[in-house]
XYZ file of C-alpha atoms in Angstrom:
308
model
C 83.440 -31.306 -27.820
C 83.541 -34.773 -26.202
C 82.288 -35.063 -22.825
C 84.796 -34.588 -19.914
C 85.776 -37.987 -18.549
C 86.338 -38.242 -14.766
C 89.930 -39.047 -14.127
C 90.338 -41.759 -11.220
C 93.050 -44.097 -10.436
C 91.016 -47.209 -11.136
C 88.681 -45.950 -13.902
C 86.843 -49.449 -14.556
C 86.360 -49.933 -10.841
C 84.753 -46.486 -10.772
C 82.187 -47.436 -13.178
C 80.893 -50.174 -10.805
C 77.970 -49.580 -8.487
C 79.828 -51.646 -5.983
C 82.078 -54.595 -6.804
C 79.961 -56.913 -4.292
C 76.648 -56.419 -6.102
C 78.147 -57.262 -9.620
C 77.716 -60.841 -10.817
C 80.700 -62.807 -12.134
C 79.490 -62.530 -15.781
C 79.101 -58.603 -15.198
C 82.426 -58.401 -13.618
C 84.454 -60.279 -16.245
C 82.409 -59.642 -19.506
C 79.697 -57.030 -19.535
C 81.527 -54.396 -17.345
C 84.710 -54.799 -19.461
C 82.983 -54.363 -22.678
C 80.541 -51.713 -21.272
C 83.643 -49.586 -20.009
C 85.179 -49.672 -23.544
C 81.857 -48.714 -25.108
C 81.368 -45.998 -22.345
C 84.528 -44.398 -23.316
C 83.797 -44.653 -26.926
C 80.281 -43.188 -26.565
C 81.922 -40.322 -24.337
C 84.169 -39.429 -27.249
C 81.111 -39.295 -29.408
C 79.436 -36.952 -26.903
C 76.351 -39.480 -26.610
C 74.310 -39.230 -23.529
C 73.599 -42.218 -21.218
C 69.965 -42.029 -22.224
C 70.805 -42.214 -25.869
C 72.788 -45.459 -25.223
C 69.903 -46.785 -23.111
C 67.461 -46.218 -26.005
C 69.921 -47.767 -28.405
C 70.080 -50.919 -26.381
C 66.364 -50.924 -26.007
C 65.950 -51.116 -29.869
C 68.239 -54.041 -30.132
C 66.632 -55.917 -27.102
C 63.190 -55.429 -28.395
C 64.117 -56.711 -31.835
C 65.909 -59.574 -30.362
C 62.633 -60.559 -28.659
C 61.127 -60.472 -32.147
C 63.638 -62.940 -33.540
C 62.540 -65.410 -30.770
C 59.276 -65.707 -32.533
C 60.583 -67.898 -35.310
C 61.140 -71.708 -35.028
C 64.419 -71.514 -36.729
C 67.566 -71.656 -34.534
C 69.742 -69.618 -36.874
C 67.348 -66.727 -36.311
C 67.068 -67.449 -32.648
C 70.812 -67.356 -32.248
C 70.859 -64.046 -34.006
C 68.501 -62.871 -31.501
C 70.532 -64.066 -28.687
C 73.534 -62.210 -30.133
C 71.408 -59.104 -30.280
C 70.241 -59.666 -26.798
C 73.670 -59.900 -25.380
C 74.726 -56.785 -27.238
C 71.495 -54.982 -25.868
C 72.830 -56.127 -22.365
C 76.259 -54.715 -23.010
C 74.699 -51.383 -23.857
C 72.608 -51.664 -20.717
C 75.767 -51.914 -18.722
C 77.533 -49.123 -20.869
C 74.832 -46.648 -20.178
C 75.278 -46.586 -16.351
C 79.064 -46.711 -16.786
C 78.880 -43.814 -19.193
C 76.806 -41.848 -16.806
C 79.490 -42.505 -13.870
C 82.324 -41.762 -16.286
C 81.051 -38.365 -17.342
C 79.149 -37.460 -14.182
C 75.820 -37.444 -15.904
C 73.863 -39.601 -13.496
C 70.284 -38.724 -13.106
C 67.042 -40.059 -11.749
C 65.428 -39.763 -15.186
C 68.090 -41.933 -16.653
C 67.739 -44.495 -13.978
C 63.946 -44.622 -14.560
C 64.482 -44.788 -18.318
C 66.972 -47.620 -17.986
C 64.452 -49.839 -15.936
C 61.693 -49.072 -18.336
C 63.653 -50.183 -21.147
C 64.588 -53.343 -19.527
C 60.911 -54.180 -19.021
C 60.082 -53.250 -22.676
C 62.773 -55.610 -23.659
C 61.349 -58.631 -21.718
C 57.783 -57.570 -22.686
C 58.881 -58.222 -26.286
C 60.534 -61.589 -25.217
C 57.311 -62.781 -23.496
C 55.100 -61.595 -26.186
C 56.959 -63.087 -29.083
C 57.477 -66.486 -27.224
C 53.678 -66.554 -26.444
C 52.785 -65.873 -30.273
C 55.559 -68.608 -31.072
C 53.615 -71.128 -28.735
C 50.292 -70.178 -30.274
C 51.582 -70.644 -33.782
C 52.763 -74.203 -32.739
C 49.375 -75.017 -31.595
C 49.503 -74.237 -27.785
C 46.243 -73.610 -26.239
C 45.099 -69.791 -25.734
C 45.693 -70.489 -21.943
C 49.402 -69.919 -22.788
C 48.409 -66.115 -22.505
C 47.670 -66.827 -18.861
C 50.897 -68.635 -18.359
C 52.857 -65.813 -19.989
C 50.947 -63.212 -17.936
C 51.565 -64.773 -14.710
C 55.428 -65.406 -15.509
C 55.657 -61.724 -16.678
C 53.985 -60.290 -13.437
C 56.287 -62.709 -11.308
C 59.372 -61.337 -13.304
C 58.412 -57.680 -12.714
C 57.892 -58.208 -9.016
C 61.382 -60.141 -8.732
C 63.199 -57.466 -10.733
C 61.908 -54.562 -8.485
C 62.535 -56.446 -5.410
C 66.097 -57.455 -6.384
C 66.801 -53.838 -7.546
C 65.578 -52.641 -4.105
C 67.728 -55.002 -2.173
C 70.751 -54.148 -4.316
C 70.394 -50.490 -3.748
C 69.869 -51.022 -0.130
C 73.075 -53.012 0.108
C 74.983 -50.162 -1.507
C 73.211 -47.561 0.684
C 73.952 -49.356 4.082
C 77.151 -51.190 3.305
C 79.062 -48.628 1.029
C 77.381 -45.374 2.250
C 74.471 -43.012 1.290
C 76.433 -41.039 -1.111
C 76.852 -44.044 -3.424
C 73.341 -45.106 -3.468
C 70.116 -44.518 -5.391
C 67.816 -45.699 -2.484
C 64.838 -43.272 -2.836
C 61.716 -43.408 -0.552
C 58.122 -43.566 -1.807
C 57.229 -40.380 0.216
C 60.044 -38.493 -1.222
C 59.351 -39.538 -4.697
C 55.734 -38.776 -4.411
C 56.436 -35.387 -3.280
C 58.766 -34.759 -6.245
C 56.002 -36.164 -8.539
C 53.418 -33.784 -7.270
C 55.737 -30.984 -8.098
C 55.715 -31.837 -11.828
C 53.103 -30.529 -14.315
C 51.617 -32.857 -16.930
C 51.445 -30.032 -19.501
C 54.792 -28.491 -18.987
C 56.782 -31.679 -17.984
C 54.691 -34.581 -19.497
C 57.808 -36.985 -19.914
C 59.244 -36.209 -16.514
C 55.915 -36.596 -15.065
C 55.392 -39.968 -16.713
C 58.739 -41.336 -15.817
C 58.182 -40.250 -12.107
C 54.813 -41.934 -12.076
C 56.288 -45.173 -13.059
C 59.094 -44.774 -10.568
C 56.625 -43.934 -7.821
C 54.685 -46.982 -8.497
C 57.749 -49.344 -8.528
C 58.999 -47.771 -5.304
C 55.641 -48.354 -3.703
C 55.782 -52.027 -4.805
C 59.287 -52.374 -3.280
C 58.322 -50.791 0.035
C 55.250 -53.108 0.194
C 57.356 -56.362 -0.486
C 60.119 -55.231 2.082
C 58.593 -53.302 4.951
C 61.241 -53.996 7.324
C 63.956 -52.621 4.874
C 61.860 -49.438 4.623
C 61.615 -49.040 8.333
C 65.425 -49.736 8.866
C 66.061 -46.863 6.243
C 63.753 -44.459 7.874
C 65.164 -45.364 11.246
C 68.745 -44.921 10.201
C 67.946 -41.646 8.508
C 66.203 -40.276 11.626
C 69.004 -41.432 13.939
C 72.175 -40.911 11.983
C 71.034 -38.308 9.383
C 73.565 -38.194 6.545
C 76.498 -40.199 8.216
C 75.840 -43.960 8.560
C 78.270 -45.195 11.060
C 81.070 -47.737 10.182
C 79.755 -50.240 12.628
C 76.320 -50.371 11.075
C 77.993 -50.514 7.616
C 79.933 -53.452 8.583
C 77.275 -55.275 10.419
C 74.910 -54.826 7.513
C 77.455 -56.233 5.233
C 78.168 -59.252 7.182
C 74.560 -60.042 7.991
C 73.290 -59.639 4.410
C 76.117 -60.737 2.209
C 75.375 -64.634 2.592
C 71.951 -64.240 1.013
C 72.568 -61.238 -1.124
C 74.456 -63.141 -3.814
C 71.303 -65.254 -4.357
C 69.499 -62.138 -5.704
C 71.722 -62.381 -8.545
C 69.865 -65.493 -9.793
C 66.735 -63.264 -10.050
C 68.555 -60.926 -12.381
C 69.030 -60.551 -16.132
C 71.899 -63.027 -16.645
C 70.225 -66.025 -15.274
C 67.063 -65.320 -17.085
C 69.032 -65.059 -20.295
C 70.862 -68.396 -19.672
C 67.499 -70.196 -19.255
C 65.865 -68.355 -22.196
C 68.750 -69.225 -24.579
C 68.762 -72.807 -23.211
C 65.001 -73.400 -23.927
C 65.304 -71.852 -27.282
C 68.080 -74.136 -28.211
C 65.872 -76.972 -27.078
C 62.727 -75.744 -28.953
C 60.844 -75.580 -25.515
C 60.007 -71.791 -25.281
C 57.094 -72.370 -22.974
C 59.398 -74.096 -20.224
C 60.953 -70.528 -19.640
C 57.583 -69.505 -18.380
C 57.354 -72.370 -16.014
C 60.850 -71.894 -14.697
C 59.927 -68.246 -13.957
C 56.794 -69.452 -12.250
C 58.317 -72.194 -10.121
C 61.988 -72.064 -9.517
C 62.477 -68.273 -9.472
C 59.257 -67.657 -7.399
C 60.397 -70.150 -4.866
C 63.816 -68.385 -4.558
C 61.960 -64.985 -4.498
C 59.783 -65.787 -1.506
C 62.710 -67.288 0.245
C 64.855 -64.178 -0.264
C 62.100 -61.805 0.708
C 61.569 -63.730 3.903
C 65.190 -63.635 4.814
C 65.642 -60.224 3.946
C 62.768 -59.312 6.109
C 64.014 -61.250 9.098
C 67.428 -59.676 8.847
C 66.136 -56.194 8.344
C 64.085 -56.437 11.543
C 67.135 -57.723 13.374
C 69.161 -54.820 12.104
C 66.336 -52.522 12.794
C 66.525 -53.476 16.486
C 70.355 -53.113 16.556
C 69.999 -49.589 15.095
C 67.347 -48.484 17.578
C 69.500 -49.857 20.546
C 72.158 -47.227 19.418
C 71.112 -43.776 19.858
């Protein structure tokens, strides 16, 4: 029988992680489509992970279509990429509608996102080589891809931190490296190889996040120690007021902005420019935001320590 759909007064709003962390395109396009798809998939009794994998297939194939120097084929790839992104929104909305949220689902979602952009970077590189680019394009693509990966994990970490501190722990997926490592060690490679593999990826990503934002990690640990499972309202409000001015800028390091530049440079027939934007503009913004987040996290840390 179809999955039981949670009945809430504002069903669409209930499928958001938090309205403040949603981009404009997400709020008025992807989330609306995703909500319709989530309800449809719920009636078919599809799991969020199945939707995630479906989106991954479309996204990886979209990356392949960017290889060809034919704008019609590229546009077909863009449409598939948009569809994959709609499914990427729908899987999380389906999980929240049907109360099927899971850590494994979140990890799989992140893995599929990386696989889609791996396909994009790979096929853009092969296209450039086919058009006569130097083999050094591999180094450019590798550097751009590594930058993309770091920016993505940092943006996700800061988004989850915002939900955790500003909206309350119960709504957040803000795991610590130490707790994840403990859970990882409980799993067995022979009896639970898939779960073990997914947790290995998640542990690695979380470690990167905590290295990039040590002040944010210390703030979480201090708040957990001092306030247990109840973040006081004054801290929630203060975090929201302090972080919100720069938080919106993290949206520029998420998927929608990358897709805009990717589509623009494909239309212009300048695919290599996508790598340069990643290495220059996105990295400059990334460094600025990391420094801002650290400065504000340490300010909030001092405030939390001053309130026993």
